[in-house]
Coordinates of C-alpha atoms in Angstrom, one line a residue:
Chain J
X1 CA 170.2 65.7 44.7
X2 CA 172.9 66.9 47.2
X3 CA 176.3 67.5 45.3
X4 CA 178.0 67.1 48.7
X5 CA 180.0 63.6 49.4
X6 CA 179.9 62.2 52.6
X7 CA 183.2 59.6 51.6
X8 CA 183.7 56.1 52.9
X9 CA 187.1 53.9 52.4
X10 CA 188.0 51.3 54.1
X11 CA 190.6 48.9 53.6
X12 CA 192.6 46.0 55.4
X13 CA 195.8 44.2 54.4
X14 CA 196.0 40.7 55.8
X15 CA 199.1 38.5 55.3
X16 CA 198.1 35.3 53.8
X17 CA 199.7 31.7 54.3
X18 CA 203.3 32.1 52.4
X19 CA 203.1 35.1 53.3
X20 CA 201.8 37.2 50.5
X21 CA 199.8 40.1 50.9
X22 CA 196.4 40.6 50.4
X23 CA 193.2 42.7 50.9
X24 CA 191.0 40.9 53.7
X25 CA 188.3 43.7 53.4
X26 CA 187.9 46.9 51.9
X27 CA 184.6 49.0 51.5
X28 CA 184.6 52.7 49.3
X29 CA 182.1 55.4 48.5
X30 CA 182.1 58.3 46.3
X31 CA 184.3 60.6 46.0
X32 CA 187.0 57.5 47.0
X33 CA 187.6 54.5 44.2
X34 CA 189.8 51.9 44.6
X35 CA 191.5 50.1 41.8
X36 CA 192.6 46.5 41.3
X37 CA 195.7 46.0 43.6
X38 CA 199.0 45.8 42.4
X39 CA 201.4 43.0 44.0
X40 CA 205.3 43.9 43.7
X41 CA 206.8 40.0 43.8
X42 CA 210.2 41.6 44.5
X43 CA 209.2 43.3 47.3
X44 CA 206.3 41.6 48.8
X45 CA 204.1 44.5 48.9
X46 CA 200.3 45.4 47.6
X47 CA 200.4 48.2 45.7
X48 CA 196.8 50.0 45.8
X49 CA 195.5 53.5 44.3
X50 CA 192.9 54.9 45.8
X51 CA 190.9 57.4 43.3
X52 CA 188.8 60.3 43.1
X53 CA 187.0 60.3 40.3
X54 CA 185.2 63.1 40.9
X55 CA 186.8 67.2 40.1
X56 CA 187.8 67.4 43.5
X57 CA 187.0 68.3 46.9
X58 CA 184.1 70.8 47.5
X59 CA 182.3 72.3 50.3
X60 CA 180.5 70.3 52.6
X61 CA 182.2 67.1 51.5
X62 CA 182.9 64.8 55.0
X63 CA 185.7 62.0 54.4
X64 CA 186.0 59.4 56.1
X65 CA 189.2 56.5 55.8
X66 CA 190.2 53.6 57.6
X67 CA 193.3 51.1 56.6
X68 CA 194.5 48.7 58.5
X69 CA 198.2 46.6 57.9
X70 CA 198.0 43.2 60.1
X71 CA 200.5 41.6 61.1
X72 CA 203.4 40.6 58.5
X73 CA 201.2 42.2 55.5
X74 CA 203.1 45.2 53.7
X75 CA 200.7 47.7 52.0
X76 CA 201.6 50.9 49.8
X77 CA 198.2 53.3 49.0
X78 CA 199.1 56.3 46.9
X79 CA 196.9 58.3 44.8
X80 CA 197.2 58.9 40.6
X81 CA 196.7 62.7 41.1
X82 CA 196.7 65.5 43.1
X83 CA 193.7 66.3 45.4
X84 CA 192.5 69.4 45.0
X85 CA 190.4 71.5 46.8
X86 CA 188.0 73.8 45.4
X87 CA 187.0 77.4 46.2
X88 CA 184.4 77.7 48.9
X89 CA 181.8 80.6 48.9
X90 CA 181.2 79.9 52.7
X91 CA 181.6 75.6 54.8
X92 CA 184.4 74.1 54.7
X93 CA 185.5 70.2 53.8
X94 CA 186.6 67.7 56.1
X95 CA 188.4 64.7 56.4
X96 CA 189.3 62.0 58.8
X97 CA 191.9 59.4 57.9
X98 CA 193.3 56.6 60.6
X99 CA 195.8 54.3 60.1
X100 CA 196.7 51.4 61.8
X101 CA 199.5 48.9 61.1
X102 CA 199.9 45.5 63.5
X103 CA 203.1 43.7 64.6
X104 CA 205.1 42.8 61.9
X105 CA 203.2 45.2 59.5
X106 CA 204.7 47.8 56.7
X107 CA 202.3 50.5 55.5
X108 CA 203.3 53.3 52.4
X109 CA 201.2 56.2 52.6
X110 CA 202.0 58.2 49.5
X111 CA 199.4 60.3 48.0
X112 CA 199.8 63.0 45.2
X113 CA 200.1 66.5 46.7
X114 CA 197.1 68.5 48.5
X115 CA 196.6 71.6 46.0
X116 CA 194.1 74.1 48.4
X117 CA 192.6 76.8 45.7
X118 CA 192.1 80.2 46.3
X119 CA 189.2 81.2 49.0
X120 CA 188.8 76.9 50.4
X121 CA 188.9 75.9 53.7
X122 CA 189.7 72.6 54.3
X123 CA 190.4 70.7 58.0
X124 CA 192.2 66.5 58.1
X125 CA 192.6 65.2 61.1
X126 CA 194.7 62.4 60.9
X127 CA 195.8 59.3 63.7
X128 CA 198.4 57.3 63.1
X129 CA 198.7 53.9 65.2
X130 CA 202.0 51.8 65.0
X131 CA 202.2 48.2 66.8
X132 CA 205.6 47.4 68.2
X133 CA 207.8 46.0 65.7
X134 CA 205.3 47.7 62.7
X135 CA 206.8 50.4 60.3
X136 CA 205.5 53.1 58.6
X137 CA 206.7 55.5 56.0
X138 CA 203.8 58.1 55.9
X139 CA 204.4 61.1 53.8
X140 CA 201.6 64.3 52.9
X141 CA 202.5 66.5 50.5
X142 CA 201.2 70.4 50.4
X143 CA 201.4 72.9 47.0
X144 CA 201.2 76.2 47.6
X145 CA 197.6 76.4 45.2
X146 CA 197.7 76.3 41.3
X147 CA 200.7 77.6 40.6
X148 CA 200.1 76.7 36.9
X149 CA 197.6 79.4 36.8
X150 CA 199.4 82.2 39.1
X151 CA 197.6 80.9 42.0
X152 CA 199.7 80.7 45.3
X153 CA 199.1 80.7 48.9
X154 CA 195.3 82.3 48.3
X155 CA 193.5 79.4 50.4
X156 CA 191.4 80.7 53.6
X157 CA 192.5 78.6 55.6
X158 CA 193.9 75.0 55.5
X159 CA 194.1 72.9 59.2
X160 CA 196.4 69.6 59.6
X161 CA 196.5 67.6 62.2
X162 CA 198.4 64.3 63.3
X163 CA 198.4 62.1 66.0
X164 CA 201.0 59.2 66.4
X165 CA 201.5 56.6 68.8
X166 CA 203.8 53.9 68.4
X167 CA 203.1 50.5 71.0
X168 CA 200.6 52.8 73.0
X169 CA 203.0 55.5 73.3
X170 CA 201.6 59.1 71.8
X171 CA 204.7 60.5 70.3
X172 CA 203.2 63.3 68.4
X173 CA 200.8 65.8 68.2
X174 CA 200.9 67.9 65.1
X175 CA 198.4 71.0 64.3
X176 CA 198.9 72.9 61.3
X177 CA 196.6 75.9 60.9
X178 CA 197.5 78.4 58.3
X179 CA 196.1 80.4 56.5
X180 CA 197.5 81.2 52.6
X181 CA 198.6 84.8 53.5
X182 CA 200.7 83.8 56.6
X183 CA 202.7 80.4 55.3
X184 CA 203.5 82.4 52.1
X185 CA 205.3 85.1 54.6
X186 CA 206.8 82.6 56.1
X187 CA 208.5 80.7 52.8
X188 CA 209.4 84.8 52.0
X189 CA 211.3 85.2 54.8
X190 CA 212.8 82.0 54.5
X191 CA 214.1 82.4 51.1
X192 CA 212.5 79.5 50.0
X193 CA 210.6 81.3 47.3
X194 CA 207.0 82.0 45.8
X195 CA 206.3 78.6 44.7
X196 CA 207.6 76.8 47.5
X197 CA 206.4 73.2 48.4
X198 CA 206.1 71.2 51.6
X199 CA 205.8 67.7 52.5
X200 CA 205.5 65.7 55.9
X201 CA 206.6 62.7 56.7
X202 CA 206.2 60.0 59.4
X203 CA 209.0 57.1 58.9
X204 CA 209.4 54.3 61.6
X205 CA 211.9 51.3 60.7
X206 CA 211.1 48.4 61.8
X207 CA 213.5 46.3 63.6
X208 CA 215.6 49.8 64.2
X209 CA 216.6 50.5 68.2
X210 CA 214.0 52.9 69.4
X211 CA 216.8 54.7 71.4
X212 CA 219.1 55.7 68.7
X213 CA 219.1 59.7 67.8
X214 CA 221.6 59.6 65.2
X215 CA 220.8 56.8 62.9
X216 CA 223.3 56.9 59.5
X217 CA 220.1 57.6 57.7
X218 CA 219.5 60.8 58.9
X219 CA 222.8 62.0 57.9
X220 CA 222.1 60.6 53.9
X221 CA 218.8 62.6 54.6
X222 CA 220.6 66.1 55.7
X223 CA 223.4 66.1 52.7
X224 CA 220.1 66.5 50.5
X225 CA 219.9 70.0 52.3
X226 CA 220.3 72.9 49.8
X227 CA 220.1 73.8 46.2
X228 CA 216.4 74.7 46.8
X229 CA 215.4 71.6 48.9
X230 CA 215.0 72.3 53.4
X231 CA 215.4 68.8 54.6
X232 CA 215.2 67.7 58.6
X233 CA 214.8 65.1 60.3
X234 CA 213.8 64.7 64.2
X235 CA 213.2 61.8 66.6
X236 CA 210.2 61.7 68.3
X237 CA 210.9 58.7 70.7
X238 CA 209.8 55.4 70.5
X239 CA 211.9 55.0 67.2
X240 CA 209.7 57.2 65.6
X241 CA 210.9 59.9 63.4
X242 CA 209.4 62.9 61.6
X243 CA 210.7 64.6 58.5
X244 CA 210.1 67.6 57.1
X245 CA 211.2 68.8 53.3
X246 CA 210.5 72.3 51.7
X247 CA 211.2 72.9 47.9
X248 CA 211.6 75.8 46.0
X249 CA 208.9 73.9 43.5
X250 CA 206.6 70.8 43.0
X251 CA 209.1 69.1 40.5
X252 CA 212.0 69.9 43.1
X253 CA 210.0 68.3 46.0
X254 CA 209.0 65.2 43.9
X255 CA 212.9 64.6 43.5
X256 CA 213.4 65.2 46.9
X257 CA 210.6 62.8 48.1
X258 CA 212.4 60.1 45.8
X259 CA 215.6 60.4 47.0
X260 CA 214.7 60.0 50.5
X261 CA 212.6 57.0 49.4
X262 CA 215.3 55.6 47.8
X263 CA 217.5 56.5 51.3
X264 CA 215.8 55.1 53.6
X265 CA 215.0 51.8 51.3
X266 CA 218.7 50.6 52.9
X267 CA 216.8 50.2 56.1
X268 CA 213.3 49.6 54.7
X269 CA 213.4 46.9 51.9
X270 CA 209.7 47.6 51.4
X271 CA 210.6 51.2 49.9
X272 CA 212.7 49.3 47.2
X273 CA 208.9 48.3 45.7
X274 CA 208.4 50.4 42.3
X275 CA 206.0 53.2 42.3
X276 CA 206.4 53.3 38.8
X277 CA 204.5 49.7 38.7
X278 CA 201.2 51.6 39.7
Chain U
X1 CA 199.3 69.7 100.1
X2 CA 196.8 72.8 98.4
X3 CA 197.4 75.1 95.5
X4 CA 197.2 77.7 98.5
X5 CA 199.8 80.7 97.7
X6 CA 202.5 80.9 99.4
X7 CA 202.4 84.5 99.1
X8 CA 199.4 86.4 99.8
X9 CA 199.6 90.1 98.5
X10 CA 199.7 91.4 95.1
X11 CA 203.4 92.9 96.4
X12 CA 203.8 89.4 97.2
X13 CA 203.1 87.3 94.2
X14 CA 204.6 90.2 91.5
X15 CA 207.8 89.6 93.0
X16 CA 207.3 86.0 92.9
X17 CA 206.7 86.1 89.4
X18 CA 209.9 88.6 89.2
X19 CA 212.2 85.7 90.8
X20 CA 211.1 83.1 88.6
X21 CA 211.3 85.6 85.5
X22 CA 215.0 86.6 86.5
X23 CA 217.9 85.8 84.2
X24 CA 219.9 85.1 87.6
X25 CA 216.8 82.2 88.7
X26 CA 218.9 79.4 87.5
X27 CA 216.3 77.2 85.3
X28 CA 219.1 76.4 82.4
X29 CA 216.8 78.5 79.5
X30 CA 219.6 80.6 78.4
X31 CA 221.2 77.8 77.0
X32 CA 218.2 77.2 74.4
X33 CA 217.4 79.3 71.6
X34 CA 214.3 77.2 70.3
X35 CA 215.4 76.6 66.7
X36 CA 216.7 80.5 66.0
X37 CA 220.2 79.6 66.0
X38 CA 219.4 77.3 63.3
X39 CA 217.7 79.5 61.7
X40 CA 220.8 82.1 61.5
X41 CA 223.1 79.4 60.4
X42 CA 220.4 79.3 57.5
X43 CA 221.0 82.7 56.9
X44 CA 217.3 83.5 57.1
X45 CA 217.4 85.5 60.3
X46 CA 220.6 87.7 59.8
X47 CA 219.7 91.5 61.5
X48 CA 217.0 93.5 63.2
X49 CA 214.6 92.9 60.4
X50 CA 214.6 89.6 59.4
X51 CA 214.8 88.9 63.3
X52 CA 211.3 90.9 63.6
X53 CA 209.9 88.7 60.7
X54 CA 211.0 86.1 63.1
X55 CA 209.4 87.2 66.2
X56 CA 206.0 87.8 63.9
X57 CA 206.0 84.8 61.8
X58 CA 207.4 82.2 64.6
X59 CA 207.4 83.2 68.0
X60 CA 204.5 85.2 68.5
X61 CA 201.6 82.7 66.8
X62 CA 203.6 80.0 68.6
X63 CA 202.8 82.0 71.9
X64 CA 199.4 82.4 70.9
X65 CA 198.6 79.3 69.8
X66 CA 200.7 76.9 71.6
X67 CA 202.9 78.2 74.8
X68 CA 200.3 80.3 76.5
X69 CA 197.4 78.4 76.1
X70 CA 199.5 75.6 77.8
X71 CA 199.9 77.1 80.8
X72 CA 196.4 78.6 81.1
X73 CA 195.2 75.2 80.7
X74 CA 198.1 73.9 83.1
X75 CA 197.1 76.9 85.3
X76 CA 193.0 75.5 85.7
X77 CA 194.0 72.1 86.3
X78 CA 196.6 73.1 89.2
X79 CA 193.5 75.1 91.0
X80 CA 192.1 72.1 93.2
X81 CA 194.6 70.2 92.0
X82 CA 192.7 68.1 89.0
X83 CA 196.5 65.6 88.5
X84 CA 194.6 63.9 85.8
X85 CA 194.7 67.1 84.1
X86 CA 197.8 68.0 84.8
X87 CA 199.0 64.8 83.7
X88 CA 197.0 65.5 80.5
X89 CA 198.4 68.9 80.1
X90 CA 202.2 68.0 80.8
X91 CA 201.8 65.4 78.1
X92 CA 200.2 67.0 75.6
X93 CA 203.2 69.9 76.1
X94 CA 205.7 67.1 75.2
X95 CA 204.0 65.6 72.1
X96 CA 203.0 69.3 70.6
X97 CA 206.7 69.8 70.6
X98 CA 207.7 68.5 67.2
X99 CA 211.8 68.4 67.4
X100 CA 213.5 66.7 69.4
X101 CA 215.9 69.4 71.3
X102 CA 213.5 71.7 71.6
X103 CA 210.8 68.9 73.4
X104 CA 214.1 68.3 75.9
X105 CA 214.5 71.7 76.2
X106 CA 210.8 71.7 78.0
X107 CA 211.5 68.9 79.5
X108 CA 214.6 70.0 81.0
X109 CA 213.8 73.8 82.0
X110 CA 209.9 72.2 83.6
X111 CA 211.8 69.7 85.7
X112 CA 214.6 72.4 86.9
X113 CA 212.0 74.6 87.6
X114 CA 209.4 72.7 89.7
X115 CA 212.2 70.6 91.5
X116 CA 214.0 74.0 92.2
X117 CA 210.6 75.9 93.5
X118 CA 210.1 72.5 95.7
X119 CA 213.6 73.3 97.4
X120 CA 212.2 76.8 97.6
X121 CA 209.0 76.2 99.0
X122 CA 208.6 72.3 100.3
X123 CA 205.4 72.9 102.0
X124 CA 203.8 74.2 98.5
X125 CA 201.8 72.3 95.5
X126 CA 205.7 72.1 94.2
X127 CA 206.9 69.5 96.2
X128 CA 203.5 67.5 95.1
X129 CA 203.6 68.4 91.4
X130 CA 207.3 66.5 91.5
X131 CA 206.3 63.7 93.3
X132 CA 203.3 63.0 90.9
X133 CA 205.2 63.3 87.9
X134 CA 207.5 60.4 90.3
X135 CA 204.8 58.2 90.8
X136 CA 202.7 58.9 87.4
X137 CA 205.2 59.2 85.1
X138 CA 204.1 61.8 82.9
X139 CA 206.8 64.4 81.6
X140 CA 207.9 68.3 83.1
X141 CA 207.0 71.1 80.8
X142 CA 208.2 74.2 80.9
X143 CA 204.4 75.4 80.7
X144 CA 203.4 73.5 83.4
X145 CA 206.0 74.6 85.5
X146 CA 205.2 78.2 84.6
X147 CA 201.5 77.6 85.3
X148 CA 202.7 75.6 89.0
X149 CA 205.1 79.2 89.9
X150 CA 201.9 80.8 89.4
X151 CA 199.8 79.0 91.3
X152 CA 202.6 79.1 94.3
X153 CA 203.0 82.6 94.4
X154 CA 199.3 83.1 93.9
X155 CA 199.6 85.5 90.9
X156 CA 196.4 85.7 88.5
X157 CA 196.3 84.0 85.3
X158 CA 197.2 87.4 83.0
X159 CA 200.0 87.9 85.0
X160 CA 201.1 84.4 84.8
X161 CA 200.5 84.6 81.0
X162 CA 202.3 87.8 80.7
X163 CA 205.4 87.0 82.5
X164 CA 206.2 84.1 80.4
X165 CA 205.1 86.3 77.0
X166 CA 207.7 89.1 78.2
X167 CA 210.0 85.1 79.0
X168 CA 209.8 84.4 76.2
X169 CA 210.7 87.5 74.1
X170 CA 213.4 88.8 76.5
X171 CA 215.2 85.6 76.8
X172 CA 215.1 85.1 72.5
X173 CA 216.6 88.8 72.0
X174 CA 219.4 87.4 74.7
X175 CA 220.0 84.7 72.4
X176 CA 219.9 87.0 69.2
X177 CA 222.3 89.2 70.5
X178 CA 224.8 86.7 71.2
X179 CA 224.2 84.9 67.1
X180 CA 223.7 88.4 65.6
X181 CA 225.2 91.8 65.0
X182 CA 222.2 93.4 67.2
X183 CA 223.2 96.1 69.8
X184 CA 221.2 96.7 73.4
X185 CA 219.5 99.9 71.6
X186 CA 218.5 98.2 68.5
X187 CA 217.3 95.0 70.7
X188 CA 215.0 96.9 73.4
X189 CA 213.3 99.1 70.7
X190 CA 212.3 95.5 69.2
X191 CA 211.5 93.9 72.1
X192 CA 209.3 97.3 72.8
X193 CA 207.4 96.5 69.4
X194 CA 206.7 93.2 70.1
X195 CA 205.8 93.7 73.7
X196 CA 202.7 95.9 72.1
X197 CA 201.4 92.3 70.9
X198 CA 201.2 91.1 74.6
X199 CA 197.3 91.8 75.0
X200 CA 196.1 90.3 72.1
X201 CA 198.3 87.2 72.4
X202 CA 197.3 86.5 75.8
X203 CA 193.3 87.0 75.0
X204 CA 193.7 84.6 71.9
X205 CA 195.4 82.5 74.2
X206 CA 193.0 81.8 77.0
X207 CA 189.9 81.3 74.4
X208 CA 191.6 78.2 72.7
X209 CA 190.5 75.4 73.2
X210 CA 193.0 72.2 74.3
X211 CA 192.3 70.3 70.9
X212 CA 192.8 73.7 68.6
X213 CA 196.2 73.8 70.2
X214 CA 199.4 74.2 68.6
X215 CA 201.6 75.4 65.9
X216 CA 204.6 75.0 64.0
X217 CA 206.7 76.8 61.3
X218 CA 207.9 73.9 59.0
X219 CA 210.6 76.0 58.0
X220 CA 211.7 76.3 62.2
X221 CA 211.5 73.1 62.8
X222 CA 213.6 72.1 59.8
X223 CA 216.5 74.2 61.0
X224 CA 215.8 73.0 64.8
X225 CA 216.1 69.4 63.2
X226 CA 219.0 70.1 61.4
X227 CA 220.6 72.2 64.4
X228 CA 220.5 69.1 66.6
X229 CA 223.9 67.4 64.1
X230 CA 225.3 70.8 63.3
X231 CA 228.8 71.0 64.0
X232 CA 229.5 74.4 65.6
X233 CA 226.8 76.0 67.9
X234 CA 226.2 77.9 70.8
X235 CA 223.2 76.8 72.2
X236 CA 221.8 73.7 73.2
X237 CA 218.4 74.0 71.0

């Protein structure tokens, strides 16, 4: 029997009459789980955790993930713990994700942190589709390896991509392709320390003027700059934005991810839903 | 309208290249500094060192892996001319370009360059490169627009490739000098050692393929982000 996964998930958020939201469809194999859905009333968004109830991910493991927001249906999908991935004596592991949110949709994507271990190689290519009028806060988090253990920045190689396009417009191509040894020169010369922490983000508000460069928000965002936290944040057109933050440490970054949550939640009510409900 | 050079000789198309290399060919690039005054406002690049970090760490993998390969790939599709690809290429420069000022910055220096070679040369693949960005709307790039002076003046593709790699290096040290205490001496004995990375850069370059493009520094683009609201600068990127 083949230890390697080839992972399924698929899942689609529907709006229902009254407008609650629901799951119309979803579909997982192993390593992915999902667990019952969560609905925040004050919100009006479906709160689901998607699992892995196996160790981790090893070589050879191919992932594949689908979720779709329709129109009007607000969705949040986080994870209960970080995904790590294993040490690789030679392959590599792979993932595809795509997300799609319709007019009038919300989607959260807010998973636990990707923790790459010494000598594994892993490659996510993700695409990111946003209807006119949809939103999206979108955010990928990256640990320097098990810090826990004195392991940092000893992964082969680790290869991100993202594509987004927002009403048929591709705004953004993103490849990340690092090796340990290079981004932990990089946080060195930076200052930003041995530990430090990354996280990407994606944020479209819906309803916001597509034109605007210089939204209040960002400003909010930028005065968390400092006291070990890197913060930016960039238009990319079509009232897309993307976000950057790099923390001295995981605990630091967590705080930072929170606070620009709770930020941007004055122009995205859906952000106001509870993680802590999960 | 053919991708014929307008110069012939090798005399011919190494001063072509010269021109458009020329701190006096008015394309608008000294005004950028691609993220590196933000990064001295951050105190992480501060003197010759920590600007050499910079140079290995930022600008060299993002010639490597992102700038050069851009116009090799711009420079094949300008050949027959393939506009479909060039369309392709020109957009794919904009969207791998993940601020905001520094994505205007190519948009900005590609369109003064190609419009100004047009003036230059109407009768060349120029004049047709601006009109079919006109009619199909895809974006200048500063890539492009280095592949399309190539083409013009009929220079191979390693020249092409080199001249923007010794560009790009010359034209950040100008911008260092002016953010930095950096003298001429201290600044061309850098530029020296990074100009031995030149042959390795441009062979890693033309081997990439056009979906194993680009790069980014999160730690760059945070200080280009931020550079875009700061109050006080000298550049416009």
């Amino acid at each position: 029997m083949s230890n390697i996964f080839e992972g399924h998930l698929m899942l689609r958020a529907e709006a229902r009459p009254g407008g609650r939201t629901a799951l119309a469809g979803q579909s997982f194999r192993a390593p992915y789980y999902v667990g019952k859905s969560y609905l925040d009333t004050d919100s009006g968004v479906l709160m689901v955790q998607v699992a892995n109830p196996t160790a981790g991910i090893l070589s050879g493991d191919r992932l594949e993930s689908a979720i779709t927001v329709a129109a009007d249906a607000k969705l949040l999908v986080t994870t209960p713990s970080a995904s790590r991935v294993f040490p690789m004596n030679a392959g590599e592991a792979v993932s595809r994700q795509t997300f799609a949110v319709e007019t009038g949709g919300w989607l959260e994507m807010l998973p636990e942190p990707l923790v790459p271990h010494r000598r594994s190689t892993y490659r996510q290519d993700t695409s990111v589709e946003i209807a006119a009028g949809g939103g999206v806060f979108f955010v990928e988090q990256l640990m320097p390896g098990r810090v826990g253990h004195g392991e940092a920045w000893e992964w082969d190689r680790l290869v991100l991509t993202l594509d987004v396009r927002v009403d048929g417009e591709w705004v953004l191509r993103e490849r990340f392709d690092q090796s340990g040894a290079s981004l932990r020169a990089m946080a060195v010369a930076a200052g930003t320390g041995p530990e430090s922490c990354f996280a990407n983000g994606l944020v479209v508000v819906p309803g916001a003027d597509a034109a605007e460069t210089n939204p209040a928000w960002r400003e909010a965002l930028h005065a968390l700059h400092g006291d070990g936290v890197w913060i930016g944040a960039t238009a990319l057109g079509a009232g897309a934005w993307s976000l950057r933050i790099v923390a001295a440490n995981g605990v630091t970054l967590r705080a930072a991810v929170q606070q620009v949550r709770a930020i941007l939640a004055e122009v995205c009510p859906a952000l106001r839903c509870g993680l802590r409900k999960l | 309208m053919t991708s014929d050079p307008a110069i012939g000789t090798d005399a011919g198309w190494f001063c072509g290249l010269l021109q458009a290399g020329d701190s006096f060919y008015p394309t608008g690039a000294y005004a950028h500094s691609y993220g590196l005054e933000g990064l001295v406002q951050e105190n992480v690049v501060t003197d010759r060192a920590t600007l050499c970090s910079y140079y290995e760490q930022s600008v060299l993998p993002s010639l490597a892996r992102l700038e050069l390969p851009l116009v090799a790939q711009a420079w094949h599709a300008l050949a027959e001319p393939d506009w479909a690809e060039v369309a392709e290429v020109s957009r794919l420069a904009s969207v791998l370009k993940t601020t905001r000022e520094v994505r205007l910055a190519s948009h900005n220096i590609g369109r003064q360059r190609a419009e100004l070679l047009a003036r230059l040369r109407p009768e060349s693949l120029a004049t047709a490169l601006v009109a079919r960005a006109a009619s199909d709307g895809f974006p200048f790039a500063a890539t492009v627009s280095a592949a399309l002076e190539g083409r013009v003046h009929g220079a191979p593709l390693a020249a092409v490739l080199g001249g923007v790699f010794y560009a790009t290096l010359s034209g950040q040290l100008a911008a260092a000098m002016k953010l930095l205490r950096i003298g001429q001496n201290a600044a061309q004995s850098l530029l020296t050692e990074m100009l031995a990375h030149a042959g390795p850069t441009v062979e890693a370059a033309v081997v990439l393929r056009r979906e194993e493009i680009g790069w980014f520094n999160p730690w760059l683009d945070i200080a280009s982000a931020r550079h875009e609201t700061a109050n006080a600068r000298l550049f416009i990127s």
